[in-house]
Short mmCIF file of C-alpha atoms and ligand atoms in Angstrom, two decimals:
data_model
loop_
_atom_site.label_atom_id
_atom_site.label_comp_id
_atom_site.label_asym_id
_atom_site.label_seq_id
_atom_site.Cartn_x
_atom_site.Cartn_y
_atom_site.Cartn_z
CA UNK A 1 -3.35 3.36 -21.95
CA UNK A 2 -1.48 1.19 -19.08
CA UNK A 3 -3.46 -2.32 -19.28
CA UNK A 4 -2.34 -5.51 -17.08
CA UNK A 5 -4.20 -7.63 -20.16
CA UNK A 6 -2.75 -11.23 -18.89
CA UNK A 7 -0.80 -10.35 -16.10
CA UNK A 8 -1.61 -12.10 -12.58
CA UNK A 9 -0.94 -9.72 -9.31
CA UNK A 10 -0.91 -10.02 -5.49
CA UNK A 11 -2.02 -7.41 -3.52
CA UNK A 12 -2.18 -7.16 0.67
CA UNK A 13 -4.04 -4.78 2.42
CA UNK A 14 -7.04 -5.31 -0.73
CA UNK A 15 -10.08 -5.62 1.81
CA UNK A 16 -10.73 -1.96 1.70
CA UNK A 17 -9.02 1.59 1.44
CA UNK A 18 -6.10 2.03 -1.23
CA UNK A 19 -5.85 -1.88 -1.10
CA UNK A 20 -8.88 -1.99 -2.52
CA UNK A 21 -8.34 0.13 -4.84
CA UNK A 22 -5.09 -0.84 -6.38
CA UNK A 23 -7.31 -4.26 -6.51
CA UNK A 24 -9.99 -2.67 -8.07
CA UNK A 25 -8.08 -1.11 -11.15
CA UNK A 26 -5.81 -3.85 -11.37
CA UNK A 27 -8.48 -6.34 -12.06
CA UNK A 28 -10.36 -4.03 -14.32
CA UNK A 29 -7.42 -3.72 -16.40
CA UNK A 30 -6.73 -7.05 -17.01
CA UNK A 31 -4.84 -8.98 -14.15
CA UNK A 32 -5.97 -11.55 -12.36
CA UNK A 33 -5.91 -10.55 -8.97
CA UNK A 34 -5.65 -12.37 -5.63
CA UNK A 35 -6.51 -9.89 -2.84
CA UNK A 36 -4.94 -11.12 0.30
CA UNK A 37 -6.24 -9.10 3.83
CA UNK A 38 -7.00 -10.88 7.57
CA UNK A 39 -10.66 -10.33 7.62
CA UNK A 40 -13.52 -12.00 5.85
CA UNK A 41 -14.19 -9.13 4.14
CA UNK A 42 -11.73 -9.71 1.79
CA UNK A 43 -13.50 -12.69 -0.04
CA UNK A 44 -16.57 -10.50 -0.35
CA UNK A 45 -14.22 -7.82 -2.14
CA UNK A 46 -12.93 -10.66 -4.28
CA UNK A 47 -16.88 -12.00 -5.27
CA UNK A 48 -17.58 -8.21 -5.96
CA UNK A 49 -15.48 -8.29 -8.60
CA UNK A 50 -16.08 -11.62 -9.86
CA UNK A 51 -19.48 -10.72 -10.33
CA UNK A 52 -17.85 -7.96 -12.54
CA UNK A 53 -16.73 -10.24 -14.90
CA UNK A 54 -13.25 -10.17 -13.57
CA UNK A 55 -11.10 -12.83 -12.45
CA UNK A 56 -10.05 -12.36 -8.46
CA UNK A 57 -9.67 -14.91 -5.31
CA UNK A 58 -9.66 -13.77 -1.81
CA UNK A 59 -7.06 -14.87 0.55
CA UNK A 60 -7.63 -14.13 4.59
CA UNK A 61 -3.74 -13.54 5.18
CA UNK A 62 -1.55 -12.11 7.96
CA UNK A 63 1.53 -10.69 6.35
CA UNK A 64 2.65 -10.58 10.02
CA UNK A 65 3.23 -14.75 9.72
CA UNK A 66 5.80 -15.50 7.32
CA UNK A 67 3.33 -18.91 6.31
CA UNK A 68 0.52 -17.33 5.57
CA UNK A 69 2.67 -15.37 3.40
CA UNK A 70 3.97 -18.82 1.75
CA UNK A 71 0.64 -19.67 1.66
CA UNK A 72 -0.70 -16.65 -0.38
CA UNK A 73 2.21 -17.00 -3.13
CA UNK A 74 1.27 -20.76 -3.01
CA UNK A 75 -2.52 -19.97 -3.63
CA UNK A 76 -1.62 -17.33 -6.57
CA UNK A 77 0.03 -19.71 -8.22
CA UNK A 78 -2.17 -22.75 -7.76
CA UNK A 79 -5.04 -20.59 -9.46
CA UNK A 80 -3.10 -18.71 -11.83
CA UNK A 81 -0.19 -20.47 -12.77
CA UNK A 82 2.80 -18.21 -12.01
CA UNK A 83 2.67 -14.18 -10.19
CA UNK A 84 3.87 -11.22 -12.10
CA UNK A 85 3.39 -8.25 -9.78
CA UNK A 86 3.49 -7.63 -6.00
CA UNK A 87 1.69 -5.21 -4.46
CA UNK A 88 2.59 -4.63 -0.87
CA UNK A 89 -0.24 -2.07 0.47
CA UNK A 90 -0.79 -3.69 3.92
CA UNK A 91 -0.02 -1.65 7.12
CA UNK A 92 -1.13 0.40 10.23
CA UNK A 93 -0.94 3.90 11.29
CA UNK A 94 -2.03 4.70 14.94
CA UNK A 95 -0.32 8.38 16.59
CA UNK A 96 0.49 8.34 19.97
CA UNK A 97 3.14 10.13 21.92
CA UNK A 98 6.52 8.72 21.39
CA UNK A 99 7.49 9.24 25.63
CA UNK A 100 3.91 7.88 26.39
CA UNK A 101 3.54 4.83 24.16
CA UNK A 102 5.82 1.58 25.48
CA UNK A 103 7.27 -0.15 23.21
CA UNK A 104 4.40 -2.57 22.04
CA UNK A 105 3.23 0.60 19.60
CA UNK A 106 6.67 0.61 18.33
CA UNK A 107 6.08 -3.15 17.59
CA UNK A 108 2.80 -3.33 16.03
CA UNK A 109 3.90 -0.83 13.47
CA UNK A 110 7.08 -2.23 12.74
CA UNK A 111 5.60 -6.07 12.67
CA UNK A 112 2.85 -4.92 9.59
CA UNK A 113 4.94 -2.12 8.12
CA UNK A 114 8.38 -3.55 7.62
CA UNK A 115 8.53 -7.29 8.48
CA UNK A 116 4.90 -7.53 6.48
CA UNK A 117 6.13 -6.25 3.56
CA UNK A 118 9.29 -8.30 4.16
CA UNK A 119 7.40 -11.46 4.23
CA UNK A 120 5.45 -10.51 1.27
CA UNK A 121 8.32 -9.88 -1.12
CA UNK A 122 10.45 -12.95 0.52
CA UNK A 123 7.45 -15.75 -0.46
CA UNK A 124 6.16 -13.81 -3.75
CA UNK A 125 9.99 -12.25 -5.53
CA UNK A 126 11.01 -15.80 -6.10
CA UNK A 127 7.72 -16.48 -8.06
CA UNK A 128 8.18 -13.35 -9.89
CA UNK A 129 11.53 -14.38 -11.04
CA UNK A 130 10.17 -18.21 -11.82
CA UNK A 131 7.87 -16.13 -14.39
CA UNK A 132 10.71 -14.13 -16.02
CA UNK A 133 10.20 -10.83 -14.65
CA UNK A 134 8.10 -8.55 -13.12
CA UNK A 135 7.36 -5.98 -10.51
CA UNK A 136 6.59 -5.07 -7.15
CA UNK A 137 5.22 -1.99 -6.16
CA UNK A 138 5.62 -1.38 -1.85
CA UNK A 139 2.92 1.44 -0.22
CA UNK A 140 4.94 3.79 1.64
CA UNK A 141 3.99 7.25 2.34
CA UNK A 142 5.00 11.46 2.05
CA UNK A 143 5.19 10.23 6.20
CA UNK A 144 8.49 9.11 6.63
CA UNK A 145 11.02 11.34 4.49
CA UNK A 146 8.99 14.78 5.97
CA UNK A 147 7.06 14.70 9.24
CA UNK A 148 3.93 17.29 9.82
CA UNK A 149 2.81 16.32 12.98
CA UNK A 150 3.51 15.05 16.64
CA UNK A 151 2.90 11.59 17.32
CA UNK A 152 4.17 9.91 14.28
CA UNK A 153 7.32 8.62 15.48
CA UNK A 154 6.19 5.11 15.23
CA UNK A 155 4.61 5.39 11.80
CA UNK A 156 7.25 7.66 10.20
CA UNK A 157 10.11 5.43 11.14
CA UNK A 158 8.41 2.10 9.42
CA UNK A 159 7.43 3.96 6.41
CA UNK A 160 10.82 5.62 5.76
CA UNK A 161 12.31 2.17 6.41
CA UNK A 162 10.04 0.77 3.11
CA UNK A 163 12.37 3.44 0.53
CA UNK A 164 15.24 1.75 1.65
CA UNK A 165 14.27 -1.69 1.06
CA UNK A 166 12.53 -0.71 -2.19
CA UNK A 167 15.68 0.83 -3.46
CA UNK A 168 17.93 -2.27 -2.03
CA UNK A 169 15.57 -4.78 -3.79
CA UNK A 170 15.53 -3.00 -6.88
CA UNK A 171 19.16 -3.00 -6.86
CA UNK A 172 19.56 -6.39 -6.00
CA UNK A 173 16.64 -8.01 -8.50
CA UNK A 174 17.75 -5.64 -11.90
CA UNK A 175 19.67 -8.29 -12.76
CA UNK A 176 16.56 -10.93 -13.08
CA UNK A 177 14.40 -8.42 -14.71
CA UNK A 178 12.34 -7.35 -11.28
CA UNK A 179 11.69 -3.78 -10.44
CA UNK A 180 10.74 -2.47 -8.01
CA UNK A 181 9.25 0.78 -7.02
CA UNK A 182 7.18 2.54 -3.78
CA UNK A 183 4.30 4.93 -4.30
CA UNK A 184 4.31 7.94 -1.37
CA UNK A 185 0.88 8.39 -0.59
CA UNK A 186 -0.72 12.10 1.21
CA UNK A 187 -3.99 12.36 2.52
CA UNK A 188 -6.37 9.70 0.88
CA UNK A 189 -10.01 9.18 1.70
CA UNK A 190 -9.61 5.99 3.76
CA UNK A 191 -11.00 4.11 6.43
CA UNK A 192 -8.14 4.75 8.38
CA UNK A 193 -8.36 8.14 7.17
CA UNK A 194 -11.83 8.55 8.23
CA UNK A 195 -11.41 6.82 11.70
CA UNK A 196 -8.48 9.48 12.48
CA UNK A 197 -11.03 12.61 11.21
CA UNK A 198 -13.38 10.91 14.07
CA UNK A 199 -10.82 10.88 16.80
CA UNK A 200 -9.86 14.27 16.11
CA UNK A 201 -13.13 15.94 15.33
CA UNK A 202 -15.76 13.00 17.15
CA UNK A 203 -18.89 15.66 16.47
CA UNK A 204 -18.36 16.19 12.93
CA UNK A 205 -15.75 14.50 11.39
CA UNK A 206 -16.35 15.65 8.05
CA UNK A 207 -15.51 19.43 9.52
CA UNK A 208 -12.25 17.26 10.07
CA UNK A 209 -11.61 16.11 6.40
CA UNK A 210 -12.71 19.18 4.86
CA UNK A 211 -9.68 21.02 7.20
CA UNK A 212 -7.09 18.31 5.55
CA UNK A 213 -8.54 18.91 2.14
CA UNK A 214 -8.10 23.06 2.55
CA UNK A 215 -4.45 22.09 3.27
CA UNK A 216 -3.96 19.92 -0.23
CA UNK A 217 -2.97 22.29 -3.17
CA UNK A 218 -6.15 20.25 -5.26
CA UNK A 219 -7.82 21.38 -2.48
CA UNK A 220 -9.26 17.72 -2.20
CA UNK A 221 -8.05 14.18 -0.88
CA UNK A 222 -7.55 11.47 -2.95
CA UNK A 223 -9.20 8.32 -4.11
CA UNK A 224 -7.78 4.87 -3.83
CA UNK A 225 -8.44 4.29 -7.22
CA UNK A 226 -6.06 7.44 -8.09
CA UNK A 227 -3.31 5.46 -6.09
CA UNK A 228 -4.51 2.16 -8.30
CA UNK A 229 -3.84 3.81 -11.31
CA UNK A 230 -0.34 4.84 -10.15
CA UNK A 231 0.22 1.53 -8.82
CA UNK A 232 -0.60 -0.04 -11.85
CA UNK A 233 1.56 2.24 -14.05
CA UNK A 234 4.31 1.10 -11.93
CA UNK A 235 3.44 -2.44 -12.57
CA UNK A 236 2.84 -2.23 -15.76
CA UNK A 237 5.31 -2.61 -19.48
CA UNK A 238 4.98 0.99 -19.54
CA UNK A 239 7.48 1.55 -16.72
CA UNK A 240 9.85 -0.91 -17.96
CA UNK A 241 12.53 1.76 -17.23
CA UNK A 242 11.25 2.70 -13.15
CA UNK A 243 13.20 1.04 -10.76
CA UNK A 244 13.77 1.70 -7.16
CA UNK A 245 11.90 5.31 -7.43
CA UNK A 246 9.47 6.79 -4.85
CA UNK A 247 6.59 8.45 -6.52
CA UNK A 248 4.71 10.52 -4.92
CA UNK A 249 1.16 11.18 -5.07
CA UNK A 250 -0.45 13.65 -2.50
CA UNK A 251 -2.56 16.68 -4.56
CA UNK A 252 0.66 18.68 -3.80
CA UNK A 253 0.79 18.69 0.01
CA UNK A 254 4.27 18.75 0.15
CA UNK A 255 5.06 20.94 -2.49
CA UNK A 256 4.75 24.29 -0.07
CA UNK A 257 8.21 25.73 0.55
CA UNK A 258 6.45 27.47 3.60
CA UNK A 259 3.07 27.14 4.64
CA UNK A 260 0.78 30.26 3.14
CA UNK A 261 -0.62 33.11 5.61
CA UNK A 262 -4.58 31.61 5.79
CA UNK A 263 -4.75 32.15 1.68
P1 LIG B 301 -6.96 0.99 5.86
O1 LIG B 301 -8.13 1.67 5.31
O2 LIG B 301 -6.83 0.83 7.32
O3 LIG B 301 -6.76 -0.45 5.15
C1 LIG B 301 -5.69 -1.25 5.55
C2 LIG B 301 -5.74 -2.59 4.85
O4 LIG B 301 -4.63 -3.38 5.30
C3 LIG B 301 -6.99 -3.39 5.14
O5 LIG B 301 -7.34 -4.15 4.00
C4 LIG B 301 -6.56 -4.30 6.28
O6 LIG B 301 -7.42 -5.43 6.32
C5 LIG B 301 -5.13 -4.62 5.82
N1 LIG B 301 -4.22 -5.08 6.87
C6 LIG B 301 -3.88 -4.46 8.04
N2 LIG B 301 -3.05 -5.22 8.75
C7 LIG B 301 -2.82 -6.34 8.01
C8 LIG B 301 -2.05 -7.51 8.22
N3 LIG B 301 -1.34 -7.70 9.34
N4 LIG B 301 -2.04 -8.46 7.26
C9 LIG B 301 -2.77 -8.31 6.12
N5 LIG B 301 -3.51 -7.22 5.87
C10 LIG B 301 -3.55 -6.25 6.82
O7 LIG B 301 -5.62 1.77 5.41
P2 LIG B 301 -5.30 2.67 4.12
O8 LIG B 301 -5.49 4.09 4.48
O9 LIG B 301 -5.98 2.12 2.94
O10 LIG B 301 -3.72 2.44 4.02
C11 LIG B 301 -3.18 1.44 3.19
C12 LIG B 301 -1.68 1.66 3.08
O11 LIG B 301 -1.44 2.98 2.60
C13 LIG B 301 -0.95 1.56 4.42
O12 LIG B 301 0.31 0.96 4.18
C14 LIG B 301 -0.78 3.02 4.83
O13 LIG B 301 0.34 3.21 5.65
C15 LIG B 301 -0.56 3.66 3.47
N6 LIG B 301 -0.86 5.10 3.41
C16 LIG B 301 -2.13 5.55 3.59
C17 LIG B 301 -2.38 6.91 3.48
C18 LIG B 301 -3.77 7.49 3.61
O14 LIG B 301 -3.91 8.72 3.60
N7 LIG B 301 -4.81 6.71 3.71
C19 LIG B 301 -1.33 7.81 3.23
C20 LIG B 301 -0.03 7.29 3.07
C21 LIG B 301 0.19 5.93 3.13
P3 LIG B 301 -7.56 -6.37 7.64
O15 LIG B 301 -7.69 -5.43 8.80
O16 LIG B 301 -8.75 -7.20 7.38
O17 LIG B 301 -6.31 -7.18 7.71
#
């Protein structure tokens, strides 16, 4: 079984939704985690799973800011001595149409997406190195490389960008023993998930998640802790050989070569 037993991780975007999930299984299999998200509700995450018996500090961070970014590496190591893993889940999705929207949507997602996760790996790789080795593991999405519907222009583009920059880190930190991998999420049951089921369906939302789910192969969406077992795999000795792959994990939504007739 894949155990972090000793390892100490970083994860952004841990306050709730696959964040908080990767946070969850990471800390129950060992790592010291420091969960790093802009509202409070991080440190109450973090105190949840103290209370578990598990070791895990909260960090209110803006991966926007390049210094709270410092600041969060900083932190990690002042409580745990040194980082060995990376997790950078933090990020936005909001549709809109791409001749309606000015260019301030275009921002927002390219500010959290790209130059967050940028910041993240520029103020936490070099303590990954200091420790010998390690990995990173970068949330992208099955949204980038395919496209199913109007109005993700924004999104797509930011999330495409993050297989590119896990494959050019990967290449360029072999040679000190990093790798680094993304994870392509589907549909997962998120709060972002849920808040797009309300806009689309605001008198019964769940009629709008049960449609997504009828669309998934498993006939289901998934759980963040199914993307924080993948995550940890990643991040784990067990993939010692996984570098600068995208692995998806979506209950087969993009496995149709056509969409069926209604079956
Ligand atoms: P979510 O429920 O909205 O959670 C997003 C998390 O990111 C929260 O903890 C949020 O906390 C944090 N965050 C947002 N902006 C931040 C910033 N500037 N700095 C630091 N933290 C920030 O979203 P989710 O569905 O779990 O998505 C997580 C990741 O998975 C995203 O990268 C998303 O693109 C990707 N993804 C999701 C799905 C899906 O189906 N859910 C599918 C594919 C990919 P604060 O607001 O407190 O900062």
């Amino acid at each position: 079984m894949t155990t972090l037993n000793n390892k100490v991780a970083v994860v952004t975007g841990a306050s709730k939704g696959i964040g908080a999930g990767i946070a969850r299984v990471f800390a129950r299999q060992g790592a010291s985690v420091v969960l790093a998200a802009r509202g409070a509700d991080v440190l109450d995450l973090a105190a949840e799973l103290r209370a578990e018996g598990c070791e895990a500090t909260g960090v209110q961070c803006d991966v926007t800011d390049p210094r709270d970014c410092k600041r969060l590496a900083r932190t990690a190591v002042e409580s745990y001595g040194r980082i060995d893993i990376l997790d950078c889940n933090a990020g936005i999705c909001r549709l809109g149409n791409f001749l309606d929207e000015n260019d301030s949507w275009r921002d927002a997602h390219v500010n959290v997406n790209i130059n967050g996760v940028w910041n993240a790996c520029k103020s936490v790789i070099p303590e990954i190195v200091r420790a010998g080795g390690g990995a990173v593991v970068i949330t992208s999405s099955v949204t980038g490389d395919l496209v199913a519907d109007p109005g993700e222009a924004a999104y797509a583009m930011t999330k495409a960008a993050l297989v590119g920059l896990t494959k050019a880190l990967a290449r360029e930190f072999a040679d000190r023993n990093v790798r680094v991998n993304c994870i392509c999420p589907g549909y997962i049951r998120t709060p972002l998930v849920e808040g797009m089921a309300e806009q689309s369906d605001p008198d019964n939302p769940e009629r709008a998640i049960d449609e997504i789910a009828r669309a998934v192969p498993l006939g289901r969406l998934g759980t963040p802790e199914e993307c924080g077992q993948l995550c940890a795999f990643l991040a784990s000795d067990d993939a010692s050989y996984i570098t600068g792959a995208q692995v998806v994990i979506d209950g087969g939504s993009t496995l149709p070569e056509t969409t069926s007739m209604g079956q």
